[in-house]
PDB file of C-alpha atoms in Angstrom:
ATOM      1  CA  MET A   1      -0.020  -0.087   0.000  1.00 60.00           C
ATOM      2  CA  ALA A   2       2.862   2.309   0.907  1.00 62.00           C
ATOM      3  CA  SER A   3       4.548   1.666  -2.455  1.00 67.00           C
ATOM      4  CA  PHE A   4       1.232   2.331  -4.313  1.00 64.00           C
ATOM      5  CA  SER A   5       0.994   5.738  -2.456  1.00 73.00           C
ATOM      6  CA  LYS A   6       4.553   6.634  -3.407  1.00 72.00           C
ATOM      7  CA  GLY A   7       3.871   5.727  -6.950  1.00 73.00           C
ATOM      8  CA  MET A   8       0.705   7.845  -7.069  1.00 78.00           C
ATOM      9  CA  LEU A   9       2.645  10.671  -5.624  1.00 81.00           C
ATOM     10  CA  PHE A  10       5.325  10.474  -8.341  1.00 82.00           C
ATOM     11  CA  LEU A  11       2.447  10.354 -10.970  1.00 81.00           C
ATOM     12  CA  LEU A  12       0.439  13.247  -9.374  1.00 85.00           C
ATOM     13  CA  PRO A  13       2.243  16.158 -11.467  1.00 86.00           C
ATOM     14  CA  SER A  14       1.522  14.287 -14.607  1.00 86.00           C
ATOM     15  CA  ILE A  15      -2.013  13.433 -13.698  1.00 86.00           C
ATOM     16  CA  ILE A  16      -2.687  17.045 -12.949  1.00 90.00           C
ATOM     17  CA  LEU A  17      -1.042  18.285 -16.231  1.00 90.00           C
ATOM     18  CA  PHE A  18      -3.059  15.636 -18.247  1.00 85.00           C
ATOM     19  CA  SER A  19      -6.257  16.472 -16.520  1.00 88.00           C
ATOM     20  CA  VAL A  20      -5.897  20.240 -17.088  1.00 88.00           C
ATOM     21  CA  PHE A  21      -4.581  20.170 -20.646  1.00 88.00           C
ATOM     22  CA  LEU A  22      -6.012  16.923 -22.094  1.00 87.00           C
ATOM     23  CA  PHE A  23      -8.830  15.233 -20.218  1.00 89.00           C
ATOM     24  CA  TYR A  24     -10.750  18.409 -19.330  1.00 92.00           C
ATOM     25  CA  PRO A  25     -10.541  19.970 -22.911  1.00 90.00           C
ATOM     26  CA  LEU A  26     -11.675  16.700 -24.410  1.00 90.00           C
ATOM     27  CA  GLY A  27     -14.561  16.352 -21.976  1.00 92.00           C
ATOM     28  CA  ARG A  28     -15.470  20.020 -22.561  1.00 92.00           C
ATOM     29  CA  THR A  29     -15.417  19.598 -26.292  1.00 93.00           C
ATOM     30  CA  LEU A  30     -17.644  16.579 -26.131  1.00 93.00           C
ATOM     31  CA  TYR A  31     -20.044  18.479 -23.877  1.00 94.00           C
ATOM     32  CA  LEU A  32     -20.220  21.426 -26.122  1.00 93.00           C
ATOM     33  CA  SER A  33     -20.855  19.311 -29.219  1.00 93.00           C
ATOM     34  CA  PHE A  34     -24.394  18.586 -27.935  1.00 94.00           C
ATOM     35  CA  PHE A  35     -25.363  22.214 -27.555  1.00 93.00           C
ATOM     36  CA  LEU A  36     -25.888  25.425 -29.497  1.00 91.00           C
ATOM     37  CA  THR A  37     -23.784  28.156 -28.051  1.00 89.00           C
ATOM     38  CA  ASN A  38     -23.867  31.965 -27.959  1.00 87.00           C
ATOM     39  CA  SER A  39     -20.928  34.135 -29.349  1.00 82.00           C
ATOM     40  CA  SER A  40     -19.093  33.905 -26.007  1.00 80.00           C
ATOM     41  CA  GLY A  41     -19.107  30.092 -25.984  1.00 81.00           C
ATOM     42  CA  GLN A  42     -21.824  29.636 -23.351  1.00 87.00           C
ATOM     43  CA  THR A  43     -24.309  26.819 -23.972  1.00 87.00           C
ATOM     44  CA  THR A  44     -27.826  27.830 -24.888  1.00 88.00           C
ATOM     45  CA  VAL A  45     -29.925  25.043 -26.232  1.00 90.00           C
ATOM     46  CA  PHE A  46     -29.433  21.216 -25.902  1.00 92.00           C
ATOM     47  CA  VAL A  47     -29.709  19.646 -29.421  1.00 92.00           C
ATOM     48  CA  GLY A  48     -28.251  16.218 -28.869  1.00 89.00           C
ATOM     49  CA  LEU A  49     -26.840  14.772 -32.005  1.00 92.00           C
ATOM     50  CA  GLU A  50     -28.244  17.397 -34.282  1.00 93.00           C
ATOM     51  CA  ASN A  51     -24.807  19.122 -34.620  1.00 93.00           C
ATOM     52  CA  TYR A  52     -23.364  15.806 -35.848  1.00 94.00           C
ATOM     53  CA  MET A  53     -26.222  15.212 -38.256  1.00 94.00           C
ATOM     54  CA  ASN A  54     -26.015  18.662 -39.719  1.00 93.00           C
ATOM     55  CA  ILE A  55     -22.272  18.262 -40.255  1.00 93.00           C
ATOM     56  CA  PHE A  56     -22.643  15.018 -42.190  1.00 91.00           C
ATOM     57  CA  ASN A  57     -25.395  16.719 -44.280  1.00 92.00           C
ATOM     58  CA  SER A  58     -23.087  19.669 -45.052  1.00 90.00           C
ATOM     59  CA  PRO A  59     -21.481  19.669 -48.442  1.00 92.00           C
ATOM     60  CA  ILE A  60     -18.742  21.943 -47.095  1.00 91.00           C
ATOM     61  CA  PHE A  61     -17.737  19.525 -44.344  1.00 92.00           C
ATOM     62  CA  LEU A  62     -17.722  16.582 -46.658  1.00 93.00           C
ATOM     63  CA  LYS A  63     -15.463  18.525 -49.089  1.00 94.00           C
ATOM     64  CA  SER A  64     -13.320  19.277 -46.043  1.00 94.00           C
ATOM     65  CA  LEU A  65     -13.040  15.614 -45.160  1.00 93.00           C
ATOM     66  CA  GLN A  66     -12.193  14.654 -48.661  1.00 94.00           C
ATOM     67  CA  SER A  67      -9.574  17.382 -48.916  1.00 95.00           C
ATOM     68  CA  THR A  68      -8.092  16.251 -45.502  1.00 95.00           C
ATOM     69  CA  LEU A  69      -7.872  12.624 -46.665  1.00 95.00           C
ATOM     70  CA  LEU A  70      -6.229  13.703 -49.881  1.00 96.00           C
ATOM     71  CA  PHE A  71      -3.765  15.975 -48.048  1.00 96.00           C
ATOM     72  CA  VAL A  72      -2.739  13.031 -45.644  1.00 95.00           C
ATOM     73  CA  LEU A  73      -2.377  10.741 -48.711  1.00 95.00           C
ATOM     74  CA  TYR A  74      -0.065  13.393 -50.433  1.00 95.00           C
ATOM     75  CA  THR A  75       2.130  14.452 -47.439  1.00 96.00           C
ATOM     76  CA  VAL A  76       2.649  11.318 -45.336  1.00 95.00           C
ATOM     77  CA  PRO A  77       4.109   9.044 -48.046  1.00 95.00           C
ATOM     78  CA  GLY A  78       5.901  11.996 -49.591  1.00 95.00           C
ATOM     79  CA  THR A  79       7.495  13.046 -46.389  1.00 96.00           C
ATOM     80  CA  ILE A  80       8.632   9.494 -45.508  1.00 95.00           C
ATOM     81  CA  LEU A  81      10.044   8.809 -48.824  1.00 95.00           C
ATOM     82  CA  VAL A  82      11.982  12.140 -49.230  1.00 95.00           C
ATOM     83  CA  SER A  83      13.275  11.946 -45.639  1.00 95.00           C
ATOM     84  CA  LEU A  84      14.318   8.219 -46.063  1.00 94.00           C
ATOM     85  CA  PHE A  85      16.165   8.933 -49.195  1.00 94.00           C
ATOM     86  CA  LEU A  86      18.072  11.916 -47.675  1.00 93.00           C
ATOM     87  CA  ALA A  87      18.769  10.018 -44.391  1.00 93.00           C
ATOM     88  CA  ILE A  88      20.281   7.045 -46.418  1.00 91.00           C
ATOM     89  CA  ILE A  89      22.474   9.408 -48.347  1.00 90.00           C
ATOM     90  CA  ALA A  90      23.474  11.337 -45.165  1.00 91.00           C
ATOM     91  CA  ASN A  91      24.323   7.971 -43.404  1.00 88.00           C
ATOM     92  CA  GLU A  92      27.203   7.330 -45.859  1.00 84.00           C
ATOM     93  CA  LYS A  93      30.659   7.865 -44.547  1.00 80.00           C
ATOM     94  CA  LEU A  94      31.614  10.643 -47.005  1.00 79.00           C
ATOM     95  CA  LYS A  95      33.770  13.691 -46.633  1.00 80.00           C
ATOM     96  CA  GLY A  96      31.624  16.791 -45.660  1.00 78.00           C
ATOM     97  CA  VAL A  97      28.573  14.727 -44.978  1.00 83.00           C
ATOM     98  CA  GLY A  98      28.022  16.741 -41.664  1.00 85.00           C
ATOM     99  CA  LEU A  99      27.236  19.808 -43.779  1.00 86.00           C
ATOM    100  CA  PHE A 100      24.641  17.925 -45.664  1.00 86.00           C
ATOM    101  CA  ARG A 101      23.191  16.589 -42.497  1.00 87.00           C
ATOM    102  CA  THR A 102      22.760  20.019 -41.122  1.00 86.00           C
ATOM    103  CA  MET A 103      21.201  21.333 -44.348  1.00 87.00           C
ATOM    104  CA  TYR A 104      18.635  18.486 -44.506  1.00 87.00           C
ATOM    105  CA  ALA A 105      17.666  18.968 -40.872  1.00 87.00           C
ATOM    106  CA  SER A 106      17.528  22.733 -41.090  1.00 86.00           C
ATOM    107  CA  THR A 107      13.803  22.904 -41.668  1.00 87.00           C
ATOM    108  CA  MET A 108      13.295  21.976 -38.066  1.00 86.00           C
ATOM    109  CA  GLY A 109      14.535  25.341 -36.936  1.00 84.00           C
ATOM    110  CA  ILE A 110      12.167  27.261 -39.208  1.00 88.00           C
ATOM    111  CA  SER A 111       8.744  28.351 -37.878  1.00 90.00           C
ATOM    112  CA  THR A 112       5.590  27.468 -39.885  1.00 91.00           C
ATOM    113  CA  ALA A 113       4.945  31.154 -40.423  1.00 91.00           C
ATOM    114  CA  ALA A 114       8.413  31.904 -41.830  1.00 92.00           C
ATOM    115  CA  ALA A 115       8.307  28.798 -44.126  1.00 93.00           C
ATOM    116  CA  SER A 116       4.951  29.765 -45.492  1.00 93.00           C
ATOM    117  CA  VAL A 117       6.087  33.251 -46.284  1.00 92.00           C
ATOM    118  CA  PHE A 118       9.045  31.634 -48.234  1.00 92.00           C
ATOM    119  CA  TRP A 119       6.598  29.389 -50.175  1.00 94.00           C
ATOM    120  CA  LEU A 120       4.255  32.245 -50.738  1.00 92.00           C
ATOM    121  CA  PHE A 121       7.042  33.861 -52.662  1.00 91.00           C
ATOM    122  CA  LEU A 122       7.849  30.672 -54.480  1.00 92.00           C
ATOM    123  CA  PHE A 123       4.114  30.276 -55.495  1.00 93.00           C
ATOM    124  CA  HIS A 124       3.574  33.898 -56.409  1.00 89.00           C
ATOM    125  CA  PRO A 125       1.819  33.918 -59.811  1.00 86.00           C
ATOM    126  CA  SER A 126       4.002  36.623 -61.410  1.00 84.00           C
ATOM    127  CA  ILE A 127       7.268  37.006 -59.607  1.00 85.00           C
ATOM    128  CA  GLY A 128       7.467  33.568 -58.040  1.00 88.00           C
ATOM    129  CA  TRP A 129      10.496  31.432 -58.970  1.00 90.00           C
ATOM    130  CA  LEU A 130       8.410  28.445 -59.973  1.00 91.00           C
ATOM    131  CA  ASN A 131       6.492  30.305 -62.609  1.00 92.00           C
ATOM    132  CA  GLN A 132       9.641  32.124 -63.716  1.00 91.00           C
ATOM    133  CA  LEU A 133      11.137  28.606 -64.220  1.00 91.00           C
ATOM    134  CA  LEU A 134       8.145  27.513 -66.285  1.00 90.00           C
ATOM    135  CA  LYS A 135       8.365  30.625 -68.459  1.00 89.00           C
ATOM    136  CA  LEU A 136      12.095  29.740 -69.121  1.00 89.00           C
ATOM    137  CA  LEU A 137      10.949  26.348 -70.268  1.00 88.00           C
ATOM    138  CA  GLY A 138       8.248  27.820 -72.517  1.00 87.00           C
ATOM    139  CA  ALA A 139       5.293  26.656 -70.413  1.00 87.00           C
ATOM    140  CA  ASP A 140       2.306  28.573 -69.053  1.00 88.00           C
ATOM    141  CA  ALA A 141       2.403  30.071 -65.462  1.00 89.00           C
ATOM    142  CA  ILE A 142       0.357  28.144 -62.975  1.00 91.00           C
ATOM    143  CA  GLY A 143      -1.829  29.587 -60.208  1.00 91.00           C
ATOM    144  CA  TRP A 144      -0.305  27.301 -57.589  1.00 94.00           C
ATOM    145  CA  LEU A 145      -2.517  28.710 -54.775  1.00 93.00           C
ATOM    146  CA  THR A 146      -5.295  30.165 -56.774  1.00 92.00           C
ATOM    147  CA  ASN A 147      -6.202  27.348 -59.095  1.00 92.00           C
ATOM    148  CA  PRO A 148      -8.542  24.760 -57.374  1.00 93.00           C
ATOM    149  CA  ASP A 149      -6.744  21.981 -59.464  1.00 92.00           C
ATOM    150  CA  TRP A 150      -3.314  22.906 -57.873  1.00 94.00           C
ATOM    151  CA  ALA A 151      -3.890  24.439 -54.524  1.00 95.00           C
ATOM    152  CA  LEU A 152      -4.071  21.345 -52.409  1.00 95.00           C
ATOM    153  CA  PHE A 153      -1.059  19.822 -54.170  1.00 95.00           C
ATOM    154  CA  SER A 154       0.923  23.016 -53.707  1.00 95.00           C
ATOM    155  CA  VAL A 155       0.291  23.192 -49.995  1.00 96.00           C
ATOM    156  CA  SER A 156       1.173  19.447 -49.684  1.00 96.00           C
ATOM    157  CA  ILE A 157       4.485  20.111 -51.442  1.00 95.00           C
ATOM    158  CA  ALA A 158       5.210  23.012 -48.927  1.00 95.00           C
ATOM    159  CA  THR A 159       4.269  20.751 -45.995  1.00 96.00           C
ATOM    160  CA  ILE A 160       6.496  17.902 -47.091  1.00 96.00           C
ATOM    161  CA  TRP A 161       9.424  20.365 -47.154  1.00 95.00           C
ATOM    162  CA  MET A 162       8.526  21.750 -43.767  1.00 94.00           C
ATOM    163  CA  ASN A 163       8.110  18.234 -42.094  1.00 94.00           C
ATOM    164  CA  SER A 164      11.147  16.620 -43.811  1.00 94.00           C
ATOM    165  CA  GLY A 165      13.736  17.979 -41.371  1.00 92.00           C
ATOM    166  CA  PHE A 166      12.269  16.301 -38.241  1.00 93.00           C
ATOM    167  CA  THR A 167      11.510  12.975 -40.061  1.00 95.00           C
ATOM    168  CA  PHE A 168      15.049  13.009 -41.528  1.00 94.00           C
ATOM    169  CA  LEU A 169      16.658  13.428 -38.230  1.00 93.00           C
ATOM    170  CA  ILE A 170      14.743  10.637 -36.668  1.00 94.00           C
ATOM    171  CA  LEU A 171      15.393   8.252 -39.547  1.00 94.00           C
ATOM    172  CA  LEU A 172      19.189   9.189 -39.491  1.00 93.00           C
ATOM    173  CA  GLY A 173      19.308   8.324 -35.783  1.00 91.00           C
ATOM    174  CA  GLY A 174      17.582   4.902 -36.593  1.00 91.00           C
ATOM    175  CA  LEU A 175      20.099   4.231 -39.369  1.00 91.00           C
ATOM    176  CA  GLN A 176      23.076   5.060 -37.064  1.00 90.00           C
ATOM    177  CA  SER A 177      21.762   2.621 -34.418  1.00 89.00           C
ATOM    178  CA  ILE A 178      21.790  -0.376 -36.676  1.00 86.00           C
ATOM    179  CA  ASP A 179      24.629  -2.813 -35.676  1.00 85.00           C
ATOM    180  CA  GLN A 180      27.525  -2.582 -38.212  1.00 85.00           C
ATOM    181  CA  TYR A 181      28.255  -6.177 -37.700  1.00 86.00           C
ATOM    182  CA  LEU A 182      25.351  -7.071 -39.773  1.00 84.00           C
ATOM    183  CA  TYR A 183      26.759  -5.076 -42.736  1.00 85.00           C
ATOM    184  CA  GLU A 184      30.171  -6.590 -42.172  1.00 84.00           C
ATOM    185  CA  SER A 185      28.691 -10.145 -42.362  1.00 86.00           C
ATOM    186  CA  ALA A 186      26.842  -9.291 -45.550  1.00 85.00           C
ATOM    187  CA  ASN A 187      30.055  -7.807 -47.086  1.00 86.00           C
ATOM    188  CA  ILE A 188      31.861 -11.087 -46.298  1.00 84.00           C
ATOM    189  CA  ASP A 189      29.144 -12.924 -48.139  1.00 81.00           C
ATOM    190  CA  GLY A 190      29.461 -10.682 -51.116  1.00 82.00           C
ATOM    191  CA  ALA A 191      26.089  -8.869 -50.748  1.00 82.00           C
ATOM    192  CA  GLY A 192      25.408  -5.874 -52.931  1.00 86.00           C
ATOM    193  CA  TYR A 193      24.331  -2.460 -51.836  1.00 83.00           C
ATOM    194  CA  PHE A 194      20.644  -2.758 -52.665  1.00 86.00           C
ATOM    195  CA  TYR A 195      20.475  -6.270 -51.141  1.00 86.00           C
ATOM    196  CA  LYS A 196      21.731  -4.850 -47.949  1.00 86.00           C
ATOM    197  CA  LEU A 197      19.286  -2.017 -48.186  1.00 87.00           C
ATOM    198  CA  ARG A 198      16.357  -4.413 -48.629  1.00 87.00           C
ATOM    199  CA  ARG A 199      17.418  -7.178 -46.253  1.00 87.00           C
ATOM    200  CA  ILE A 200      19.178  -5.367 -43.449  1.00 86.00           C
ATOM    201  CA  THR A 201      18.587  -1.723 -43.548  1.00 88.00           C
ATOM    202  CA  LEU A 202      14.890  -1.438 -44.002  1.00 88.00           C
ATOM    203  CA  PRO A 203      13.945  -4.366 -41.686  1.00 87.00           C
ATOM    204  CA  MET A 204      16.227  -3.066 -38.858  1.00 89.00           C
ATOM    205  CA  LEU A 205      14.807   0.516 -39.419  1.00 90.00           C
ATOM    206  CA  SER A 206      11.151  -0.698 -39.246  1.00 89.00           C
ATOM    207  CA  PRO A 207      10.547   0.458 -35.617  1.00 89.00           C
ATOM    208  CA  THR A 208      11.831   3.953 -36.432  1.00 91.00           C
ATOM    209  CA  LEU A 209       9.776   3.887 -39.650  1.00 91.00           C
ATOM    210  CA  PHE A 210       6.663   2.841 -37.806  1.00 91.00           C
ATOM    211  CA  PHE A 211       7.192   5.694 -35.284  1.00 91.00           C
ATOM    212  CA  VAL A 212       7.640   8.444 -37.887  1.00 93.00           C
ATOM    213  CA  ILE A 213       4.791   7.157 -39.989  1.00 92.00           C
ATOM    214  CA  THR A 214       2.473   7.293 -36.989  1.00 91.00           C
ATOM    215  CA  VAL A 215       3.511  10.695 -36.081  1.00 93.00           C
ATOM    216  CA  SER A 216       3.386  12.098 -39.550  1.00 94.00           C
ATOM    217  CA  PHE A 217       0.020  10.627 -40.001  1.00 92.00           C
ATOM    218  CA  ILE A 218      -1.359  12.290 -36.840  1.00 93.00           C
ATOM    219  CA  ASN A 219       0.354  15.579 -37.631  1.00 94.00           C
ATOM    220  CA  ALA A 220      -1.072  15.686 -41.135  1.00 94.00           C
ATOM    221  CA  PHE A 221      -4.640  15.469 -39.802  1.00 94.00           C
ATOM    222  CA  GLN A 222      -3.970  18.357 -37.494  1.00 93.00           C
ATOM    223  CA  THR A 223      -2.242  20.738 -40.151  1.00 94.00           C
ATOM    224  CA  PHE A 224      -3.316  24.331 -39.663  1.00 94.00           C
ATOM    225  CA  GLY A 225      -0.526  26.972 -39.871  1.00 93.00           C
ATOM    226  CA  GLN A 226       0.338  26.655 -43.603  1.00 94.00           C
ATOM    227  CA  ILE A 227      -3.324  26.557 -44.638  1.00 95.00           C
ATOM    228  CA  ASP A 228      -4.075  29.785 -42.715  1.00 93.00           C
ATOM    229  CA  MET A 229      -0.858  31.345 -44.210  1.00 93.00           C
ATOM    230  CA  LEU A 230      -0.929  30.195 -47.749  1.00 94.00           C
ATOM    231  CA  THR A 231      -4.688  29.681 -48.794  1.00 94.00           C
ATOM    232  CA  ARG A 232      -7.110  30.367 -45.838  1.00 92.00           C
ATOM    233  CA  GLY A 233      -9.003  27.159 -47.066  1.00 91.00           C
ATOM    234  CA  GLY A 234      -9.437  28.336 -50.598  1.00 86.00           C
ATOM    235  CA  PRO A 235      -9.915  28.468 -53.481  1.00 89.00           C
ATOM    236  CA  GLN A 236     -13.403  26.941 -53.534  1.00 90.00           C
ATOM    237  CA  ASN A 237     -12.748  25.194 -50.215  1.00 90.00           C
ATOM    238  CA  GLU A 238     -10.118  22.961 -51.870  1.00 93.00           C
ATOM    239  CA  THR A 239      -7.669  23.370 -48.965  1.00 94.00           C
ATOM    240  CA  ASN A 240     -10.283  23.771 -46.214  1.00 94.00           C
ATOM    241  CA  LEU A 241      -8.918  20.952 -44.069  1.00 95.00           C
ATOM    242  CA  ILE A 242     -10.932  19.859 -41.060  1.00 94.00           C
ATOM    243  CA  VAL A 243      -8.788  21.732 -38.561  1.00 95.00           C
ATOM    244  CA  TYR A 244      -9.184  24.878 -40.434  1.00 95.00           C
ATOM    245  CA  SER A 245     -12.912  24.304 -40.710  1.00 94.00           C
ATOM    246  CA  ILE A 246     -12.961  23.905 -36.958  1.00 94.00           C
ATOM    247  CA  TYR A 247     -11.233  27.231 -36.548  1.00 94.00           C
ATOM    248  CA  GLN A 248     -13.523  29.004 -38.825  1.00 92.00           C
ATOM    249  CA  ASP A 249     -16.657  27.714 -37.093  1.00 91.00           C
ATOM    250  CA  ALA A 250     -15.297  28.404 -33.739  1.00 91.00           C
ATOM    251  CA  PHE A 251     -13.466  31.701 -33.904  1.00 90.00           C
ATOM    252  CA  MET A 252     -14.944  33.440 -37.061  1.00 90.00           C
ATOM    253  CA  ASN A 253     -18.642  32.103 -37.032  1.00 88.00           C
ATOM    254  CA  TYR A 254     -18.709  31.658 -33.111  1.00 89.00           C
ATOM    255  CA  GLN A 255     -20.600  28.298 -33.628  1.00 91.00           C
ATOM    256  CA  PHE A 256     -18.636  26.447 -30.955  1.00 93.00           C
ATOM    257  CA  GLY A 257     -21.108  23.511 -30.746  1.00 93.00           C
ATOM    258  CA  THR A 258     -20.616  22.768 -34.511  1.00 93.00           C
ATOM    259  CA  ALA A 259     -16.835  23.272 -34.159  1.00 94.00           C
ATOM    260  CA  SER A 260     -16.807  20.918 -31.095  1.00 94.00           C
ATOM    261  CA  ALA A 261     -18.660  18.318 -33.105  1.00 95.00           C
ATOM    262  CA  GLN A 262     -16.218  18.592 -35.866  1.00 95.00           C
ATOM    263  CA  ALA A 263     -13.341  18.212 -33.404  1.00 95.00           C
ATOM    264  CA  MET A 264     -14.878  15.129 -31.909  1.00 95.00           C
ATOM    265  CA  ILE A 265     -15.277  13.535 -35.417  1.00 95.00           C
ATOM    266  CA  LEU A 266     -11.685  14.387 -36.048  1.00 94.00           C
ATOM    267  CA  PHE A 267     -10.549  12.846 -32.775  1.00 94.00           C
ATOM    268  CA  PHE A 268     -12.409   9.580 -33.611  1.00 94.00           C
ATOM    269  CA  ILE A 269     -11.149   9.445 -37.211  1.00 93.00           C
ATOM    270  CA  ILE A 270      -7.483   9.797 -35.984  1.00 93.00           C
ATOM    271  CA  LEU A 271      -8.068   7.338 -33.047  1.00 92.00           C
ATOM    272  CA  ILE A 272      -9.619   4.593 -35.239  1.00 93.00           C
ATOM    273  CA  LEU A 273      -7.042   4.952 -38.242  1.00 89.00           C
ATOM    274  CA  THR A 274      -4.208   4.923 -35.666  1.00 89.00           C
ATOM    275  CA  LEU A 275      -5.495   1.817 -34.091  1.00 90.00           C
ATOM    276  CA  ILE A 276      -5.801   0.212 -37.478  1.00 89.00           C
ATOM    277  CA  GLN A 277      -2.248   1.181 -38.294  1.00 86.00           C
ATOM    278  CA  PHE A 278      -0.954  -0.314 -35.075  1.00 85.00           C
ATOM    279  CA  LYS A 279      -2.762  -3.468 -35.662  1.00 84.00           C
ATOM    280  CA  LEU A 280      -1.512  -3.896 -39.322  1.00 80.00           C
ATOM    281  CA  GLY A 281       1.781  -2.029 -39.052  1.00 72.00           C
ATOM    282  CA  GLU A 282       3.278  -3.790 -36.086  1.00 69.00           C
ATOM    283  CA  ARG A 283       3.249  -7.147 -37.885  1.00 68.00           C
ATOM    284  CA  LYS A 284       5.974  -5.784 -40.172  1.00 68.00           C
ATOM    285  CA  VAL A 285       8.107  -4.244 -37.421  1.00 69.00           C
ATOM    286  CA  HIS A 286      11.291  -6.061 -36.520  1.00 62.00           C
ATOM    287  CA  TYR A 287      12.580  -5.115 -33.063  1.00 58.00           C
ATOM    288  CA  GLN A 288      15.649  -7.400 -33.202  1.00 57.00           C
TER     289      GLN A 288
END
């Protein structure tokens, strides 16, 4: 009993922090999702599941859900593949590789706002470098952020660049933790580079890959900053991801009940898909 009391005493700071910053906001959000609210966020009328039914009957929300799923589909595999490629290159024992490691990881030190301003300049329809390059190649300029066919893809490209630094660093750490004895044994057997990559590197890196895929997956669903800076959900709601839709309903339209219902839907989507990922993904993870 005494050991249990001591254990609870050690856990008490964490329990308090989780209660204040996680459990209470989650419970409050669930509570608000069953009500209509006034402009100050105070509940007025209990409507039960009506907020949820209205959301799923809303073409704007359904478009937002579709855009969010496409955004996740674009950014998560893109970030993982780019970061893995860079990490494998940076893991080679080459002269001056430390400089490249610093360059590849440098996006970690750039805020979302600063990075978005940089990409705003690149995507600018008249003076942006991307359209200037297209003109040199004899192609027509593209409305990267103003054309509905290109806007979501453009934001996805910017997001991949922003997230690649963190993912690269984690994957590089995973690569450097692989026992070199495995490679030495493979060299003795005459194994080639790509055979070692497929049979040693990727299987031994699978726990790290599983971690970064899970984190990238959750972060993609929660993307907000670059959407607000680059497109504000436009054009034609093509980049109106769920988190930005929640922000608009709560802090621009003052419909806190509807926003809370959307937040709960997003929570359960992330929860269910993450559980599925753990169920299916851990089968291919090699911890030894």
